[in-house]
Amino acid sequence: MNSLFKRHFVLTAGMILLSFALLAVAFVSLSYQYSVRQQRESLDDKASYVSALSAQLMYRDMLTGDESFDSYVSAAAQLIDSDIVLCQTDGTILFACDNGQVNWGWKGKVISPSVLQSLTEGGFYSGMSDLNVYSGKRFVSGAPIVLTVGDASILYGYAIVSSSAENLTEMWRVFATIFFFTAVVVLCLAFLSSSIFSLQQTRPLKDMTDIVRRFGMGEYDLRVDDHHRSDELGELARAFNAMAESIASAEQRRSEFVANISHELKTPMTTIAGFADGILDGTIPPEREREYLKTISDETRRLARLVRRMLDMSRLQSGDVVLSQTEFDINEVMAQVLISLEGKINSRNLDVDARFPDSATKVWGDADAVTQICYNLLDNAIKFSTPGTVIGVSITPRAGKAYISVRDTGETIPAEELPLIFDRLHKSDRSRSLDKEGVGLGLYLVKTFLNDLKETITVTSRDGVTEFVFTLTLAC
């Protein structure tokens, strides 16, 4: 039973069958007990009626000598649709009416001792008995016949009314037949609806399973149809589609990442190998070997930077790097970074417009990570600034935050590329044409560091002025 449909169907069918079995037992028990109780109560009323009628008729016969007692009692038996037995206090039968006819063959017989004992002790009887005259047990009720003569009450005997259980059995059988017929119809409808419902539930799961299997084999364009359902299956389908979109996007980025890495690695390695081979085989003249060795050295350092930044990115993505929250002076950090980049700034004939607060600006964050952020942004500004222009650096405390701005003047970044410049290994067209040493990971690391610090960074580029602004939380 490895099918969800089979398990669901068997579980549903079992619950329905068990429910109907319990309902059937309860119905049979309650309906039978109710019918028996109704029959006994009816016979009790009939017995009381017959005892009162018999007492009146006997008293009248004693006064008038009328011999119409038999006909009256027979008529009463037909009226109440029950047999009547009249007996003395010792149980001897005086009169019997069986199936509406007087049965003198029972006269002189003695009724069942258990019935007589109950009548003698309690005056009434209600139960099942054969009265020692019937071939099988019947519903029997008995009441005393009390004659009132003057002020005296005389117990003359007992009036016993009996009814066959066949009528009750037949009625119960009709009820049971109706119940079980209804139960069968309901069960069939329940099984049919359960089957349809189970198929409706499992078919989307089967389709989803097939799509998931194919998706796992690389068909990332597949999506699950939710059929506009608002239940859990619809939510599952939409959740899968969202996951599929994310995985497909991640796979696309991974492919682009691998392609970019391959390109970035291939370029310096090809240069290094080509110049090294040229020096070894004598293609490059000895007087130019130093020039080409310097190129090999530059490409080697570029390759080292690429590998180092890839390792930094890998550690950030895996969570190996945990940024601390310490208090430090962002003015001092930015000043140290500017000093470290002084050589590059001078080589491109750039000026620096630094605007820092007069007092220390204490912020919370990881000093090493913030140093790397400042270095990457300033290094990026130096690379893309037009020689002879000014790089602007400012720190502005405002509303619990320190806003750090790095601004350069060069080519305007197209608006459609602004949202992409923080992606890993992304290079704009101007970067490809001007930045021969960049590896496309600097701004990605900046964005990642700031995200881990729960800070933000924005970029604007208009009329050749590109400005990056990031935030840090003030320590006071």
PDB file of C-alpha atoms in Angstrom, residues 261-361:
ATOM      1  CA  ILE A 261      35.462  33.366 -13.013  1.00  0.00           C
ATOM      2  CA  SER A 262      36.686  31.296 -15.952  1.00  0.00           C
ATOM      3  CA  HIS A 263      37.120  34.450 -17.983  1.00  0.00           C
ATOM      4  CA  GLU A 264      38.825  36.347 -15.160  1.00  0.00           C
ATOM      5  CA  LEU A 265      41.203  33.472 -14.420  1.00  0.00           C
ATOM      6  CA  LYS A 266      41.926  32.704 -18.030  1.00  0.00           C
ATOM      7  CA  THR A 267      43.054  36.227 -18.934  1.00  0.00           C
ATOM      8  CA  PRO A 268      45.926  36.628 -16.404  1.00  0.00           C
ATOM      9  CA  MET A 269      46.923  32.984 -16.690  1.00  0.00           C
ATOM     10  CA  THR A 270      47.132  33.252 -20.492  1.00  0.00           C
ATOM     11  CA  THR A 271      49.197  36.436 -20.191  1.00  0.00           C
ATOM     12  CA  ILE A 272      51.519  34.908 -17.596  1.00  0.00           C
ATOM     13  CA  ALA A 273      51.986  31.695 -19.587  1.00  0.00           C
ATOM     14  CA  GLY A 274      52.493  33.517 -22.901  1.00  0.00           C
ATOM     15  CA  PHE A 275      55.121  35.958 -21.617  1.00  0.00           C
ATOM     16  CA  ALA A 276      56.891  33.288 -19.575  1.00  0.00           C
ATOM     17  CA  ASP A 277      57.096  31.015 -22.626  1.00  0.00           C
ATOM     18  CA  GLY A 278      58.303  33.963 -24.733  1.00  0.00           C
ATOM     19  CA  ILE A 279      61.147  34.642 -22.279  1.00  0.00           C
ATOM     20  CA  LEU A 280      62.079  30.944 -22.049  1.00  0.00           C
ATOM     21  CA  ASP A 281      62.125  30.248 -25.771  1.00  0.00           C
ATOM     22  CA  GLY A 282      63.889  33.504 -26.637  1.00  0.00           C
ATOM     23  CA  THR A 283      61.009  35.046 -28.561  1.00  0.00           C
ATOM     24  CA  ILE A 284      61.178  38.102 -26.307  1.00  0.00           C
ATOM     25  CA  PRO A 285      64.517  39.864 -26.622  1.00  0.00           C
ATOM     26  CA  PRO A 286      66.642  40.090 -23.451  1.00  0.00           C
ATOM     27  CA  GLU A 287      66.422  43.871 -23.278  1.00  0.00           C
ATOM     28  CA  ARG A 288      62.596  43.643 -22.919  1.00  0.00           C
ATOM     29  CA  GLU A 289      62.483  40.759 -20.447  1.00  0.00           C
ATOM     30  CA  ARG A 290      62.261  43.139 -17.457  1.00  0.00           C
ATOM     31  CA  GLU A 291      59.230  44.856 -19.014  1.00  0.00           C
ATOM     32  CA  TYR A 292      57.430  41.573 -19.556  1.00  0.00           C
ATOM     33  CA  LEU A 293      58.445  40.222 -16.134  1.00  0.00           C
ATOM     34  CA  LYS A 294      56.764  43.288 -14.626  1.00  0.00           C
ATOM     35  CA  THR A 295      53.619  42.452 -16.617  1.00  0.00           C
ATOM     36  CA  ILE A 296      53.798  38.873 -15.336  1.00  0.00           C
ATOM     37  CA  SER A 297      54.192  40.235 -11.785  1.00  0.00           C
ATOM     38  CA  ASP A 298      51.169  42.544 -12.192  1.00  0.00           C
ATOM     39  CA  GLU A 299      49.014  39.726 -13.603  1.00  0.00           C
ATOM     40  CA  THR A 300      50.122  37.441 -10.782  1.00  0.00           C
ATOM     41  CA  ARG A 301      49.078  40.011  -8.176  1.00  0.00           C
ATOM     42  CA  ARG A 302      45.782  40.485  -9.990  1.00  0.00           C
ATOM     43  CA  LEU A 303      45.242  36.744  -9.915  1.00  0.00           C
ATOM     44  CA  ALA A 304      46.070  36.703  -6.206  1.00  0.00           C
ATOM     45  CA  ARG A 305      43.555  39.507  -5.555  1.00  0.00           C
ATOM     46  CA  LEU A 306      40.883  37.590  -7.448  1.00  0.00           C
ATOM     47  CA  VAL A 307      41.519  34.414  -5.465  1.00  0.00           C
ATOM     48  CA  ARG A 308      41.627  36.325  -2.156  1.00  0.00           C
ATOM     49  CA  ARG A 309      38.337  38.096  -2.811  1.00  0.00           C
ATOM     50  CA  MET A 310      36.718  34.871  -3.948  1.00  0.00           C
ATOM     51  CA  LEU A 311      37.798  33.298  -0.654  1.00  0.00           C
ATOM     52  CA  ASP A 312      36.389  36.289   1.252  1.00  0.00           C
ATOM     53  CA  MET A 313      33.117  35.940  -0.646  1.00  0.00           C
ATOM     54  CA  SER A 314      33.006  32.206   0.032  1.00  0.00           C
ATOM     55  CA  ARG A 315      33.548  32.716   3.769  1.00  0.00           C
ATOM     56  CA  LEU A 316      30.837  35.362   3.885  1.00  0.00           C
ATOM     57  CA  GLN A 317      28.332  33.143   2.087  1.00  0.00           C
ATOM     58  CA  SER A 318      29.116  30.120   4.269  1.00  0.00           C
ATOM     59  CA  GLY A 319      28.800  32.137   7.482  1.00  0.00           C
ATOM     60  CA  ASP A 320      32.392  31.520   8.562  1.00  0.00           C
ATOM     61  CA  VAL A 321      32.947  35.251   8.973  1.00  0.00           C
ATOM     62  CA  VAL A 322      31.174  36.647  12.049  1.00  0.00           C
ATOM     63  CA  LEU A 323      31.274  40.428  12.191  1.00  0.00           C
ATOM     64  CA  SER A 324      31.737  41.890  15.663  1.00  0.00           C
ATOM     65  CA  GLN A 325      30.081  44.984  17.073  1.00  0.00           C
ATOM     66  CA  THR A 326      32.667  47.295  18.588  1.00  0.00           C
ATOM     67  CA  GLU A 327      32.937  51.047  19.057  1.00  0.00           C
ATOM     68  CA  PHE A 328      35.462  52.909  16.896  1.00  0.00           C
ATOM     69  CA  ASP A 329      36.079  56.284  15.246  1.00  0.00           C
ATOM     70  CA  ILE A 330      34.994  56.249  11.582  1.00  0.00           C
ATOM     71  CA  ASN A 331      36.907  59.519  10.988  1.00  0.00           C
ATOM     72  CA  GLU A 332      40.162  57.790  11.910  1.00  0.00           C
ATOM     73  CA  VAL A 333      39.387  54.705   9.801  1.00  0.00           C
ATOM     74  CA  MET A 334      38.608  56.781   6.696  1.00  0.00           C
ATOM     75  CA  ALA A 335      41.736  58.918   7.203  1.00  0.00           C
ATOM     76  CA  GLN A 336      43.946  55.813   7.449  1.00  0.00           C
ATOM     77  CA  VAL A 337      42.437  54.400   4.245  1.00  0.00           C
ATOM     78  CA  LEU A 338      43.072  57.692   2.428  1.00  0.00           C
ATOM     79  CA  ILE A 339      46.701  57.649   3.565  1.00  0.00           C
ATOM     80  CA  SER A 340      47.115  54.028   2.373  1.00  0.00           C
ATOM     81  CA  LEU A 341      45.788  55.012  -1.074  1.00  0.00           C
ATOM     82  CA  GLU A 342      47.830  58.190  -1.365  1.00  0.00           C
ATOM     83  CA  GLY A 343      50.130  56.689  -3.963  1.00  0.00           C
ATOM     84  CA  LYS A 344      47.250  55.709  -6.264  1.00  0.00           C
ATOM     85  CA  ILE A 345      45.586  59.092  -5.781  1.00  0.00           C
ATOM     86  CA  ASN A 346      48.752  60.949  -6.742  1.00  0.00           C
ATOM     87  CA  SER A 347      49.450  58.650  -9.711  1.00  0.00           C
ATOM     88  CA  ARG A 348      46.138  59.708 -11.276  1.00  0.00           C
ATOM     89  CA  ASN A 349      46.672  63.398 -10.370  1.00  0.00           C
ATOM     90  CA  LEU A 350      43.536  63.485  -8.193  1.00  0.00           C
ATOM     91  CA  ASP A 351      42.607  65.807  -5.344  1.00  0.00           C
ATOM     92  CA  VAL A 352      40.658  64.787  -2.256  1.00  0.00           C
ATOM     93  CA  ASP A 353      37.917  66.904  -0.688  1.00  0.00           C
ATOM     94  CA  ALA A 354      37.566  65.386   2.802  1.00  0.00           C
ATOM     95  CA  ARG A 355      34.873  66.767   5.081  1.00  0.00           C
ATOM     96  CA  PHE A 356      34.935  65.182   8.553  1.00  0.00           C
ATOM     97  CA  PRO A 357      33.351  66.405  11.798  1.00  0.00           C
ATOM     98  CA  ASP A 358      35.714  68.331  14.080  1.00  0.00           C
ATOM     99  CA  SER A 359      35.295  65.781  16.883  1.00  0.00           C
ATOM    100  CA  ALA A 360      35.534  61.995  16.753  1.00  0.00           C
ATOM    101  CA  THR A 361      32.542  60.175  15.231  1.00  0.00           C
TER     102      THR A 361
END
